[in-house]
Structure formats: C-alpha cells, structure tokens
C-alpha positions as a LaTeX table, in Angstrom:
\begin{tabular}{lrrr}
\hline
Residue & $x$ (\AA) & $y$ (\AA) & $z$ (\AA) \\
\hline
Met1 & $-0.76$ & $-14.29$ & $-11.09$ \\
Ser2 & $-3.64$ & $-12.88$ & $-9.14$ \\
Leu3 & $-3.05$ & $-11.78$ & $-5.72$ \\
Arg4 & $-4.16$ & $-14.16$ & $-2.86$ \\
Val5 & $-5.16$ & $-12.91$ & 0.36 \\
Phe6 & $-5.40$ & $-14.88$ & 3.68 \\
Ile7 & $-7.46$ & $-12.33$ & 5.90 \\
Leu8 & $-8.99$ & $-13.37$ & 9.15 \\
Ala9 & $-11.26$ & $-11.35$ & 11.92 \\
Gly10 & $-12.61$ & $-12.34$ & 14.97 \\
Glu11 & $-15.38$ & $-9.58$ & 16.07 \\
Pro12 & $-18.01$ & $-7.68$ & 14.76 \\
Ser13 & $-15.88$ & $-4.12$ & 14.31 \\
Gly14 & $-13.20$ & $-6.32$ & 12.87 \\
Asp15 & $-15.58$ & $-8.02$ & 10.25 \\
Arg16 & $-16.40$ & $-4.47$ & 9.05 \\
Leu17 & $-13.13$ & $-3.19$ & 8.85 \\
Gly18 & $-12.46$ & $-6.77$ & 6.73 \\
Gly19 & $-15.85$ & $-6.22$ & 4.86 \\
Ala20 & $-14.42$ & $-2.43$ & 3.63 \\
Leu21 & $-10.76$ & $-3.85$ & 3.26 \\
Met22 & $-11.68$ & $-6.56$ & 0.91 \\
Ala23 & $-14.25$ & $-4.22$ & $-1.04$ \\
Gly24 & $-10.96$ & $-1.88$ & $-1.43$ \\
Leu25 & $-8.73$ & $-4.53$ & $-2.82$ \\
Lys26 & $-11.13$ & $-5.88$ & $-5.57$ \\
Gln27 & $-11.27$ & $-2.41$ & $-6.71$ \\
Leu28 & $-7.73$ & $-1.63$ & $-7.13$ \\
Glu29 & $-6.68$ & $-5.70$ & $-7.41$ \\
Pro30 & $-9.78$ & $-7.07$ & $-9.47$ \\
Gly31 & $-8.23$ & $-10.77$ & $-9.62$ \\
Val32 & $-7.78$ & $-10.69$ & $-6.13$ \\
Ser33 & $-9.01$ & $-13.85$ & $-4.17$ \\
Phe34 & $-9.80$ & $-14.40$ & $-0.50$ \\
Asp35 & $-9.28$ & $-17.26$ & 2.40 \\
Gly36 & $-9.90$ & $-17.01$ & 6.05 \\
Ile37 & $-12.02$ & $-16.57$ & 8.60 \\
Gly38 & $-14.47$ & $-13.71$ & 8.98 \\
Gly39 & $-18.51$ & $-12.40$ & 9.42 \\
Ala40 & $-21.33$ & $-11.51$ & 7.54 \\
Leu41 & $-20.10$ & $-8.22$ & 6.00 \\
Met42 & $-16.72$ & $-10.37$ & 4.89 \\
Ala43 & $-18.94$ & $-13.06$ & 3.31 \\
Glu44 & $-20.94$ & $-10.17$ & 1.13 \\
Gln45 & $-17.12$ & $-9.54$ & $-0.37$ \\
Gly46 & $-16.81$ & $-13.39$ & $-1.53$ \\
Leu47 & $-15.02$ & $-15.02$ & 1.85 \\
Val48 & $-16.43$ & $-18.32$ & 2.51 \\
Ser49 & $-15.18$ & $-18.32$ & 5.97 \\
Arg50 & $-13.41$ & $-21.77$ & 7.38 \\
Phe51 & $-15.45$ & $-21.43$ & 10.56 \\
Pro52 & $-17.85$ & $-19.09$ & 12.05 \\
Met53 & $-16.33$ & $-16.14$ & 13.59 \\
Asp54 & $-18.43$ & $-15.94$ & 16.29 \\
Glu55 & $-16.08$ & $-18.68$ & 17.75 \\
Leu56 & $-13.62$ & $-16.26$ & 18.68 \\
Ser57 & $-15.77$ & $-13.34$ & 20.04 \\
Val58 & $-15.09$ & $-14.21$ & 23.88 \\
Met59 & $-14.58$ & $-11.53$ & 26.16 \\
Gly60 & $-12.57$ & $-12.24$ & 29.57 \\
Leu61 & $-11.19$ & $-14.53$ & 31.48 \\
Ala62 & $-14.01$ & $-16.69$ & 32.89 \\
Glu63 & $-15.64$ & $-16.65$ & 29.36 \\
Val64 & $-12.27$ & $-17.98$ & 27.64 \\
Leu65 & $-10.95$ & $-20.45$ & 30.04 \\
Pro66 & $-13.44$ & $-23.05$ & 29.05 \\
Lys67 & $-13.07$ & $-22.44$ & 25.85 \\
Tyr68 & $-8.87$ & $-22.43$ & 25.79 \\
Arg69 & $-8.70$ & $-25.85$ & 24.40 \\
His70 & $-10.85$ & $-25.24$ & 21.25 \\
Leu71 & $-9.59$ & $-21.62$ & 20.83 \\
Lys72 & $-6.10$ & $-23.24$ & 20.71 \\
Arg73 & $-7.09$ & $-25.95$ & 18.38 \\
Arg74 & $-8.27$ & $-22.99$ & 16.13 \\
Ile75 & $-5.61$ & $-21.08$ & 16.57 \\
Arg76 & $-3.33$ & $-24.10$ & 15.22 \\
Glu77 & $-5.96$ & $-24.74$ & 12.86 \\
Thr78 & $-5.56$ & $-21.71$ & 10.71 \\
Ala79 & $-2.18$ & $-20.81$ & 11.07 \\
Asp80 & $-1.57$ & $-24.39$ & 9.46 \\
Ala81 & $-4.27$ & $-23.39$ & 6.88 \\
Val82 & $-2.03$ & $-20.47$ & 6.16 \\
Leu83 & 1.04 & $-22.41$ & 5.71 \\
Glu84 & $-0.67$ & $-25.03$ & 3.23 \\
Thr85 & $-2.11$ & $-22.38$ & 1.00 \\
Arg86 & 0.90 & $-19.70$ & 1.02 \\
Pro87 & $-1.02$ & $-16.56$ & 0.37 \\
Asp88 & 1.04 & $-13.72$ & $-0.89$ \\
Val89 & 0.19 & $-11.70$ & 2.37 \\
Leu90 & $-1.81$ & $-12.68$ & 5.85 \\
Ile91 & $-3.77$ & $-10.08$ & 7.15 \\
Thr92 & $-4.88$ & $-10.11$ & 10.44 \\
Ile93 & $-8.03$ & $-7.97$ & 11.89 \\
Asp94 & $-7.30$ & $-6.76$ & 15.77 \\
Ser95 & $-8.45$ & $-9.42$ & 18.30 \\
Pro96 & $-4.61$ & $-9.74$ & 19.10 \\
Asp97 & $-4.83$ & $-12.49$ & 21.50 \\
Phe98 & $-5.97$ & $-14.90$ & 18.34 \\
Ser99 & $-4.30$ & $-12.74$ & 15.62 \\
Leu100 & $-0.99$ & $-12.65$ & 16.82 \\
Arg101 & $-0.64$ & $-16.31$ & 17.83 \\
Val102 & $-1.63$ & $-17.14$ & 14.21 \\
Ala103 & 1.16 & $-14.98$ & 12.93 \\
Arg104 & 3.49 & $-16.18$ & 15.27 \\
Leu105 & 2.74 & $-19.92$ & 14.02 \\
Val106 & 3.19 & $-18.82$ & 10.28 \\
Lys107 & 6.20 & $-16.55$ & 10.87 \\
Ala108 & 7.84 & $-19.50$ & 12.67 \\
Gln109 & 7.60 & $-21.86$ & 9.58 \\
Ser110 & 7.87 & $-19.25$ & 6.28 \\
Asn111 & 8.70 & $-15.75$ & 5.40 \\
Ile112 & 4.92 & $-14.89$ & 4.36 \\
Arg113 & 4.14 & $-11.37$ & 5.10 \\
Thr114 & 2.03 & $-10.41$ & 7.74 \\
Val115 & $-0.33$ & $-7.40$ & 8.01 \\
His116 & $-1.65$ & $-6.57$ & 11.11 \\
Tyr117 & $-5.08$ & $-3.87$ & 10.95 \\
Val118 & $-6.06$ & $-1.74$ & 14.11 \\
Ala119 & $-2.49$ & $-0.72$ & 16.23 \\
Pro120 & $-2.43$ & $-1.73$ & 19.87 \\
Ser121 & $-2.80$ & 0.98 & 22.01 \\
Val122 & 0.85 & 1.44 & 23.48 \\
Trp123 & 0.44 & 4.91 & 23.63 \\
Ala124 & $-1.59$ & 4.50 & 26.39 \\
Trp125 & $-0.14$ & 1.06 & 28.18 \\
Arg126 & 2.15 & $-1.37$ & 27.89 \\
Pro127 & 4.19 & $-0.12$ & 25.52 \\
Lys128 & 6.34 & $-3.46$ & 25.36 \\
Arg129 & 3.78 & $-4.77$ & 23.08 \\
Ala130 & 4.84 & $-3.03$ & 20.13 \\
Gly131 & 8.20 & $-4.74$ & 20.27 \\
Lys132 & 6.56 & $-8.02$ & 20.77 \\
Met133 & 4.22 & $-7.81$ & 17.96 \\
Ala134 & 7.32 & $-6.63$ & 15.78 \\
Glu135 & 8.66 & $-10.00$ & 16.06 \\
Val136 & 5.67 & $-11.30$ & 13.92 \\
Ile137 & 4.04 & $-8.57$ & 12.20 \\
Asp138 & 5.86 & $-6.61$ & 8.77 \\
His139 & 3.18 & $-3.99$ & 8.65 \\
Val140 & 0.66 & $-1.98$ & 10.38 \\
Leu141 & $-2.52$ & $-0.30$ & 9.29 \\
Ala142 & $-3.35$ & 2.37 & 12.08 \\
Leu143 & $-6.71$ & 3.84 & 12.41 \\
Leu144 & $-5.60$ & 6.84 & 14.62 \\
Pro145 & $-2.90$ & 9.60 & 13.01 \\
Phe146 & $-0.48$ & 9.42 & 16.06 \\
Glu147 & $-0.06$ & 5.50 & 15.69 \\
Pro148 & 2.60 & 5.38 & 13.41 \\
Pro149 & 5.63 & 6.68 & 14.84 \\
Tyr150 & 5.26 & 4.26 & 17.97 \\
Met151 & 4.83 & 1.29 & 15.23 \\
Glu152 & 7.65 & 2.41 & 13.29 \\
Ala153 & 10.03 & 2.60 & 16.15 \\
Ala154 & 9.53 & $-0.86$ & 17.36 \\
Gly155 & 10.39 & $-2.02$ & 13.44 \\
Met156 & 7.22 & $-2.31$ & 11.48 \\
Asp157 & 5.90 & $-0.40$ & 8.51 \\
Cys158 & 2.78 & 1.59 & 9.32 \\
Asp159 & 0.27 & 3.69 & 7.45 \\
Phe160 & $-2.58$ & 5.98 & 9.07 \\
Val161 & $-5.41$ & 4.73 & 6.94 \\
Gly162 & $-8.32$ & 6.42 & 8.80 \\
His163 & $-10.78$ & 5.61 & 11.09 \\
Pro164 & $-13.89$ & 3.79 & 9.59 \\
Val165 & $-16.23$ & 6.36 & 11.81 \\
Val166 & $-15.66$ & 8.89 & 8.77 \\
Ala167 & $-17.50$ & 6.78 & 6.47 \\
Glu168 & $-20.69$ & 6.19 & 8.37 \\
Pro169 & $-23.46$ & 7.98 & 7.17 \\
Gln170 & $-25.56$ & 10.59 & 9.13 \\
Ala171 & $-28.90$ & 10.95 & 10.40 \\
Thr172 & $-30.76$ & 12.87 & 7.56 \\
Glu173 & $-33.34$ & 15.44 & 8.57 \\
Pro174 & $-35.97$ & 13.26 & 7.62 \\
Glu175 & $-34.63$ & 10.54 & 9.52 \\
Ile176 & $-34.55$ & 12.88 & 12.71 \\
Ala177 & $-38.27$ & 14.07 & 11.91 \\
Ala178 & $-39.69$ & 10.79 & 11.64 \\
Phe179 & $-37.60$ & 9.43 & 14.57 \\
Arg180 & $-38.42$ & 11.92 & 16.51 \\
Ser181 & $-42.33$ & 11.82 & 15.66 \\
Glu182 & $-42.08$ & 7.83 & 16.15 \\
Phe183 & $-40.69$ & 7.83 & 19.65 \\
Gly184 & $-43.13$ & 10.80 & 21.16 \\
Leu185 & $-40.27$ & 13.37 & 21.31 \\
Gly186 & $-41.90$ & 16.30 & 19.55 \\
Asp187 & $-39.07$ & 19.07 & 19.83 \\
Ala188 & $-37.94$ & 18.56 & 23.06 \\
Pro189 & $-34.39$ & 18.25 & 23.54 \\
Phe190 & $-32.80$ & 15.27 & 24.96 \\
Val191 & $-29.65$ & 13.71 & 26.63 \\
Leu192 & $-28.52$ & 10.62 & 24.89 \\
Ala193 & $-27.81$ & 7.53 & 27.51 \\
Leu194 & $-25.53$ & 5.07 & 26.23 \\
Pro195 & $-24.29$ & 2.62 & 29.62 \\
Gly196 & $-22.28$ & 0.37 & 27.49 \\
Ser197 & $-22.45$ & $-2.71$ & 25.13 \\
Arg198 & $-21.53$ & $-5.94$ & 27.55 \\
Arg199 & $-23.40$ & $-6.81$ & 30.28 \\
Ser200 & $-20.97$ & $-5.98$ & 33.16 \\
Glu201 & $-20.71$ & $-2.47$ & 31.86 \\
Val202 & $-24.76$ & $-1.56$ & 31.85 \\
Ser203 & $-24.74$ & $-3.44$ & 35.57 \\
Arg204 & $-21.91$ & $-1.18$ & 37.07 \\
Leu205 & $-22.94$ & 2.01 & 35.46 \\
Ala206 & $-27.04$ & 2.12 & 35.14 \\
Pro207 & $-27.43$ & 3.08 & 38.58 \\
Asp208 & $-25.16$ & 5.82 & 38.53 \\
Phe209 & $-26.41$ & 6.93 & 35.19 \\
Gly210 & $-29.91$ & 6.91 & 36.27 \\
Gly211 & $-28.92$ & 8.73 & 39.55 \\
Ala212 & $-26.76$ & 11.28 & 37.19 \\
Leu213 & $-29.92$ & 11.84 & 34.81 \\
His214 & $-32.50$ & 12.42 & 37.91 \\
Arg215 & $-30.51$ & 15.13 & 39.19 \\
Phe216 & $-30.23$ & 16.85 & 36.00 \\
Thr217 & $-33.79$ & 16.68 & 34.65 \\
Ala218 & $-34.83$ & 17.92 & 38.39 \\
Arg219 & $-33.03$ & 21.11 & 37.10 \\
His220 & $-33.55$ & 20.74 & 33.44 \\
Pro221 & $-37.16$ & 19.20 & 33.08 \\
Glu222 & $-37.89$ & 20.40 & 29.62 \\
Tyr223 & $-34.97$ & 17.58 & 28.86 \\
Arg224 & $-36.13$ & 13.77 & 27.73 \\
Ile225 & $-33.94$ & 10.90 & 27.96 \\
Val226 & $-33.16$ & 8.70 & 25.24 \\
Val227 & $-31.36$ & 5.41 & 25.39 \\
Pro228 & $-30.65$ & 3.70 & 22.43 \\
Ala229 & $-29.93$ & $-0.03$ & 23.33 \\
Ala230 & $-27.35$ & $-2.06$ & 22.25 \\
Ala231 & $-28.84$ & $-5.48$ & 21.03 \\
Pro232 & $-26.88$ & $-8.10$ & 23.34 \\
Val233 & $-28.00$ & $-5.88$ & 26.17 \\
Ala234 & $-31.48$ & $-4.65$ & 25.29 \\
Gly235 & $-33.67$ & $-6.66$ & 28.02 \\
Leu236 & $-31.04$ & $-5.33$ & 30.81 \\
Val237 & $-31.07$ & $-2.12$ & 30.01 \\
Arg238 & $-34.82$ & $-1.87$ & 29.79 \\
Asp239 & $-35.25$ & $-3.23$ & 33.21 \\
Ala240 & $-32.12$ & $-0.49$ & 34.49 \\
Val241 & $-34.23$ & 2.15 & 32.72 \\
Gln242 & $-37.37$ & 1.72 & 34.95 \\
Asn243 & $-35.55$ & 3.13 & 37.75 \\
Trp244 & $-34.50$ & 6.21 & 35.60 \\
Pro245 & $-36.20$ & 9.80 & 35.41 \\
Glu246 & $-39.96$ & 9.18 & 34.14 \\
Gly247 & $-41.13$ & 8.90 & 30.47 \\
Ala248 & $-37.29$ & 7.84 & 29.45 \\
Val249 & $-37.54$ & 6.71 & 25.68 \\
Leu250 & $-36.26$ & 2.95 & 25.07 \\
Val251 & $-35.10$ & 2.49 & 22.00 \\
Asn252 & $-34.61$ & $-1.76$ & 21.33 \\
Pro253 & $-32.85$ & $-2.72$ & 18.42 \\
Asn254 & $-34.66$ & $-6.22$ & 18.69 \\
Glu255 & $-37.78$ & $-4.85$ & 17.69 \\
Phe256 & $-36.93$ & $-3.60$ & 14.28 \\
Asp257 & $-35.14$ & $-4.98$ & 11.63 \\
Ala258 & $-31.83$ & $-4.15$ & 11.13 \\
Ala259 & $-31.62$ & $-1.48$ & 8.42 \\
Thr260 & $-34.80$ & 0.21 & 10.74 \\
Ala261 & $-32.65$ & $-0.09$ & 13.79 \\
Lys262 & $-29.68$ & 1.46 & 12.09 \\
Ala263 & $-31.60$ & 4.19 & 10.86 \\
His264 & $-32.65$ & 4.75 & 14.53 \\
Lys265 & $-29.32$ & 4.97 & 15.99 \\
Arg266 & $-28.17$ & 6.97 & 13.64 \\
Ala267 & $-31.16$ & 9.61 & 13.88 \\
Ala268 & $-30.73$ & 9.14 & 17.91 \\
Phe269 & $-27.33$ & 10.71 & 17.64 \\
Gly270 & $-27.93$ & 12.90 & 15.01 \\
Ala271 & $-31.08$ & 14.71 & 17.22 \\
Ala272 & $-29.66$ & 14.41 & 20.75 \\
Asp273 & $-28.33$ & 17.56 & 22.61 \\
Leu274 & $-26.15$ & 15.79 & 25.03 \\
Ala275 & $-24.79$ & 12.32 & 25.81 \\
Leu276 & $-23.72$ & 10.43 & 28.58 \\
Ala277 & $-21.59$ & 7.56 & 27.34 \\
Ala278 & $-19.57$ & 4.84 & 28.67 \\
Ser279 & $-16.07$ & 4.91 & 27.35 \\
Gly280 & $-15.22$ & 3.55 & 24.35 \\
Thr281 & $-15.28$ & 4.32 & 20.53 \\
Val282 & $-19.14$ & 5.60 & 20.86 \\
Ser283 & $-17.16$ & 8.89 & 21.98 \\
Leu284 & $-16.15$ & 8.76 & 17.82 \\
Glu285 & $-19.55$ & 8.01 & 16.76 \\
Leu286 & $-20.97$ & 11.07 & 18.74 \\
Ala287 & $-18.45$ & 13.20 & 17.76 \\
Ala288 & $-19.33$ & 12.26 & 14.05 \\
Ala289 & $-22.89$ & 13.36 & 14.99 \\
Ala290 & $-21.89$ & 16.50 & 16.81 \\
Thr291 & $-23.34$ & 15.32 & 19.75 \\
Pro292 & $-21.38$ & 16.77 & 23.06 \\
Met293 & $-21.00$ & 14.11 & 25.41 \\
Val294 & $-19.97$ & 13.53 & 29.10 \\
Ile295 & $-17.72$ & 10.20 & 29.27 \\
Ala296 & $-18.37$ & 7.97 & 32.56 \\
Tyr297 & $-16.76$ & 4.57 & 33.57 \\
Lys298 & $-16.90$ & 2.64 & 36.41 \\
Phe299 & $-14.15$ & $-0.06$ & 37.04 \\
Gln300 & $-13.24$ & $-3.07$ & 39.11 \\
Trp301 & $-11.42$ & $-1.99$ & 42.19 \\
Leu302 & $-8.38$ & $-3.99$ & 41.18 \\
Thr303 & $-8.79$ & $-2.95$ & 37.80 \\
Trp304 & $-8.61$ & 0.92 & 38.30 \\
Gln305 & $-5.41$ & 0.34 & 40.57 \\
Ile306 & $-3.31$ & $-1.39$ & 37.63 \\
Met307 & $-4.99$ & 0.89 & 35.50 \\
Lys308 & $-3.83$ & 4.08 & 37.62 \\
Arg309 & $-0.19$ & 2.94 & 38.03 \\
Met310 & 0.10 & 1.79 & 33.99 \\
Ala311 & $-1.43$ & 4.27 & 32.13 \\
Leu312 & 0.89 & 6.50 & 29.82 \\
Ile313 & $-2.04$ & 9.02 & 29.59 \\
Asp314 & $-3.98$ & 11.84 & 31.26 \\
Thr315 & $-7.18$ & 10.71 & 29.12 \\
Val316 & $-9.23$ & 7.83 & 27.92 \\
Thr317 & $-11.33$ & 9.57 & 25.50 \\
Leu318 & $-10.38$ & 9.46 & 21.50 \\
Val319 & $-11.94$ & 12.98 & 21.05 \\
Asn320 & $-9.66$ & 14.48 & 23.49 \\
Leu321 & $-6.46$ & 12.07 & 22.27 \\
Val322 & $-6.88$ & 12.95 & 18.67 \\
Ser323 & $-7.94$ & 16.80 & 18.80 \\
Asp324 & $-5.11$ & 17.17 & 21.52 \\
Thr325 & $-7.62$ & 18.91 & 23.80 \\
Arg326 & $-9.59$ & 17.92 & 26.96 \\
Val327 & $-12.58$ & 19.43 & 26.47 \\
Val328 & $-14.76$ & 16.13 & 27.03 \\
Pro329 & $-15.11$ & 15.91 & 30.97 \\
Glu330 & $-14.48$ & 12.33 & 32.05 \\
Cys331 & $-16.31$ & 10.87 & 35.18 \\
Leu332 & $-13.62$ & 7.87 & 35.37 \\
Gly333 & $-13.30$ & 4.91 & 38.19 \\
Pro334 & $-14.23$ & 6.97 & 41.90 \\
Asp335 & $-15.39$ & 10.52 & 40.17 \\
Cys336 & $-18.37$ & 8.14 & 38.53 \\
Thr337 & $-20.83$ & 9.48 & 40.73 \\
Pro338 & $-24.31$ & 10.41 & 40.30 \\
Glu339 & $-23.17$ & 14.13 & 41.38 \\
Lys340 & $-20.01$ & 14.57 & 39.54 \\
Ile341 & $-21.88$ & 13.10 & 35.95 \\
Ala342 & $-24.85$ & 15.36 & 36.62 \\
Ala343 & $-22.52$ & 18.76 & 37.52 \\
Ser344 & $-20.28$ & 17.53 & 34.51 \\
Leu345 & $-23.78$ & 17.64 & 32.41 \\
Glu346 & $-24.62$ & 20.78 & 33.63 \\
Ala347 & $-21.56$ & 22.34 & 32.64 \\
Leu348 & $-21.76$ & 20.97 & 29.30 \\
Ala349 & $-25.25$ & 22.10 & 28.65 \\
Ala350 & $-24.16$ & 25.89 & 29.84 \\
Gly351 & $-21.65$ & 25.70 & 27.22 \\
Pro352 & $-20.89$ & 22.94 & 24.48 \\
Gly353 & $-18.81$ & 25.46 & 21.91 \\
Ala354 & $-15.33$ & 24.29 & 22.74 \\
Gln355 & $-16.42$ & 20.48 & 22.68 \\
Leu356 & $-18.00$ & 21.17 & 18.88 \\
Glu357 & $-14.92$ & 22.69 & 17.86 \\
Ala358 & $-12.63$ & 19.62 & 19.06 \\
Met359 & $-15.19$ & 17.08 & 17.78 \\
Lys360 & $-14.90$ & 18.94 & 14.49 \\
Leu361 & $-10.99$ & 18.65 & 14.18 \\
Thr362 & $-11.27$ & 14.97 & 15.42 \\
Met363 & $-13.18$ & 14.11 & 12.14 \\
Gln364 & $-10.74$ & 15.82 & 10.02 \\
Arg365 & $-7.81$ & 14.38 & 11.67 \\
Leu366 & $-9.23$ & 11.13 & 11.34 \\
Gly367 & $-9.83$ & 11.11 & 7.42 \\
Glu368 & $-13.08$ & 12.71 & 7.13 \\
Gly369 & $-13.49$ & 14.37 & 3.21 \\
Gly370 & $-10.64$ & 11.85 & 2.03 \\
Glu371 & $-10.71$ & 8.72 & 0.51 \\
Ala372 & $-12.56$ & 5.73 & 2.14 \\
Pro373 & $-10.47$ & 4.36 & 4.91 \\
Gly374 & $-11.25$ & 0.82 & 3.42 \\
Leu375 & $-9.51$ & 1.74 & 0.16 \\
Arg376 & $-6.98$ & 3.48 & 1.62 \\
Ala377 & $-6.02$ & 0.51 & 3.77 \\
Ala378 & $-6.06$ & $-1.98$ & 0.21 \\
Arg379 & $-3.84$ & 0.92 & $-1.25$ \\
Ala380 & $-1.12$ & 0.68 & 1.46 \\
Val381 & $-1.30$ & $-2.88$ & 1.47 \\
Leu382 & $-0.81$ & $-3.37$ & $-2.19$ \\
Glu383 & 2.16 & $-0.52$ & $-2.30$ \\
Arg384 & 4.09 & $-2.26$ & 0.81 \\
Leu385 & 3.98 & $-5.58$ & $-1.06$ \\
Pro386 & 7.47 & $-6.95$ & $-1.96$ \\
Val387 & 7.85 & $-7.07$ & $-5.58$ \\
Thr388 & 7.98 & $-10.31$ & $-7.38$ \\
\hline
\end{tabular}
C-alpha cells in the first residue's frame, strides 16, 4: 500500500520547503500520494491544492481580523479533510497560527502522526511554545542545528535536516559580469541595500538606510548603491530611493520574467562588496553569497519594549547564532540611526575578514556540501513513521 501524505503550507517560504520535501519523498517512496494545501512549487510535485494557498498568507493583527471567520472556517475544513482521508502522516509547514490549529483538531479525534517542518524559535523567546506544540505534534523537522534539544526536551522527536539556503544556486562569474554591464556598474564596488519585503518595514527603514548611505558614500565616493527590491514593495522602494545617494540602482523584479529576476538577485548578492539589510533570513542568503553585512531594524516602540523584556538571546542575526560569534553588527531599535549604521558600514569595509569566516562556518553547520535539505527531511519523515 502506497504512502499517503496530507501536507499543507501557508506562505511562499513554506511552499518552497514543501516542494523540496515532496520531491524527496517521491525519490525515496515512488508510490507516495499527496493531498493538502500548497502553492506553485508543491503543485509542480503533484499536489492539487484544496484551496489557494494565498488565502492563508496574512500577516499582522489588522490584516487577520477582517478575515478571521474565513480563516477559522478553513482551519476546520482542512482538519475535517485530514480526518476524512486518514493519511499515514500529516505534515504542516511553518505558519503555526494555521498549522497547529489544524493539528490540534486532528489530534483531538485521531492518532494520525503529525510532523511540523520549521521549529518555533523557542530559543529566542516564548519558550513555553514548545510544550504547547508537543500536545499536537509528534515530530519536528528543524532548520537550525541547535534546535533539536529544545524540541526533544518538550517531548517531540526532532531531526535537524539542514537549511534550504545551502541548496540555492549562487551566481556564476558570467552572470555577475552580465549584471554589472546591464545596470551600468562597471567595476565599481557597491553596497547592497535591502530595506525589507513588507511595506511597514520599508516605510520604517528607508529614511535611516538612506541617511546612512549618504554618510557612507560621502566618505567613500567610489561605492555605488544597488537595491534589489522585493516584488511586493518595489514601488515603495522606488519612491524611497529618490532620496538616497545619487546614482542608486533599483533592480525591480516586476520588470522582468521570473527567471531573469532570480538571476539578477543572485548576481547582485554575489557581486556586492557590502550589504545593509533588514533583520531576517536574508542574512543567510547573504552568508551563502559571502557578502559581509550590517543588519538594521527599527521596531514599533511597544514591540521593542516587549522584545527587550522577553528575548532570551543577545543577537537576532542567524549568522551570529549559528556560528556562535557576534561578528555581524546589528543596529536595532534605538540604535537604528543613520549615524550608527554608517559607522558600522565603515568598520566593516575596513575589515570584513572575521565575518567572512563566520559566514563560511554558518553554511557548513547548516548542511552545505551534504544531502539536499528536502531529501534529508523526507528521509527523516520516513524513518520516524511507525512500522505497520
């Protein structure tokens, strides 16, 4: 009897993980069948999504409230589908507000095995989430090497399966040369500016990023500024860049087909000498490209006050955490000012060596050079399934 998997993802990052995991399961268990919710990459692996994944891609309280009843109905509908089809395993991917509610309803009425892909960051804040999650999840697939002990202590099986960033292609020399030529960069050194992928982030960070870059380029006029905007906020970034140093190059993915846009982003990351980036997983993309970085982020006042009191760690940057160093400078909260960001860029330009070593170590610890994370995740799922 072939393996039956119910799998669900709620946002594009989860769709990428799901697609790779499904490909791995098909390789190891050729007769596997899939049901659930996902996006385009999971569809490529054979999933017919029960409803469009983008219905679940909602962020923030103000955005969620108008759709609360609809989301609640989708949670119940999804759980009912799992209970009706009785798969061998339910795999939920990130999106805990949706995923874990579905798992809770399923566990309340069955003993279907539940696997959750992406461990919650209980090592950073709200550690009690692990215990609550253990009530409905049997097995966790972790992206970071230090996460399994936290999950196991709460009573769940957990396997580190590697981070998908290690499997992402990097820019080739011809791609970099073509990028420099297309955007008129010549041989000039440049700073990559990445003010975020959400409108709220760009609105908060763009003025301080611009001020910092004005200060930096005043002392280093040989540097250009390159801004590979995220597609959803490209218009907002374009407007912001008008107040940045003259000659800043906006790379708008909406002006190109998907393959070209991805190639441009790879080349920009690979060719940059320095990067100024909003806090987030982009730090791992920069590490994979060996691009030294300064991380900056400004929070709402109340959010910052809560974070300061609840945080269990002294850095938010994954490169610092995974490499067990603190070589990536951070300008967070009240330190997110043009003056402090510019000073950090100056120091980094003068000596990026320690950061380059830490980024190399980070990639090694995340699984670079080993089995692809999707295949490793599939193997972990299969090896932990109960023998029937």
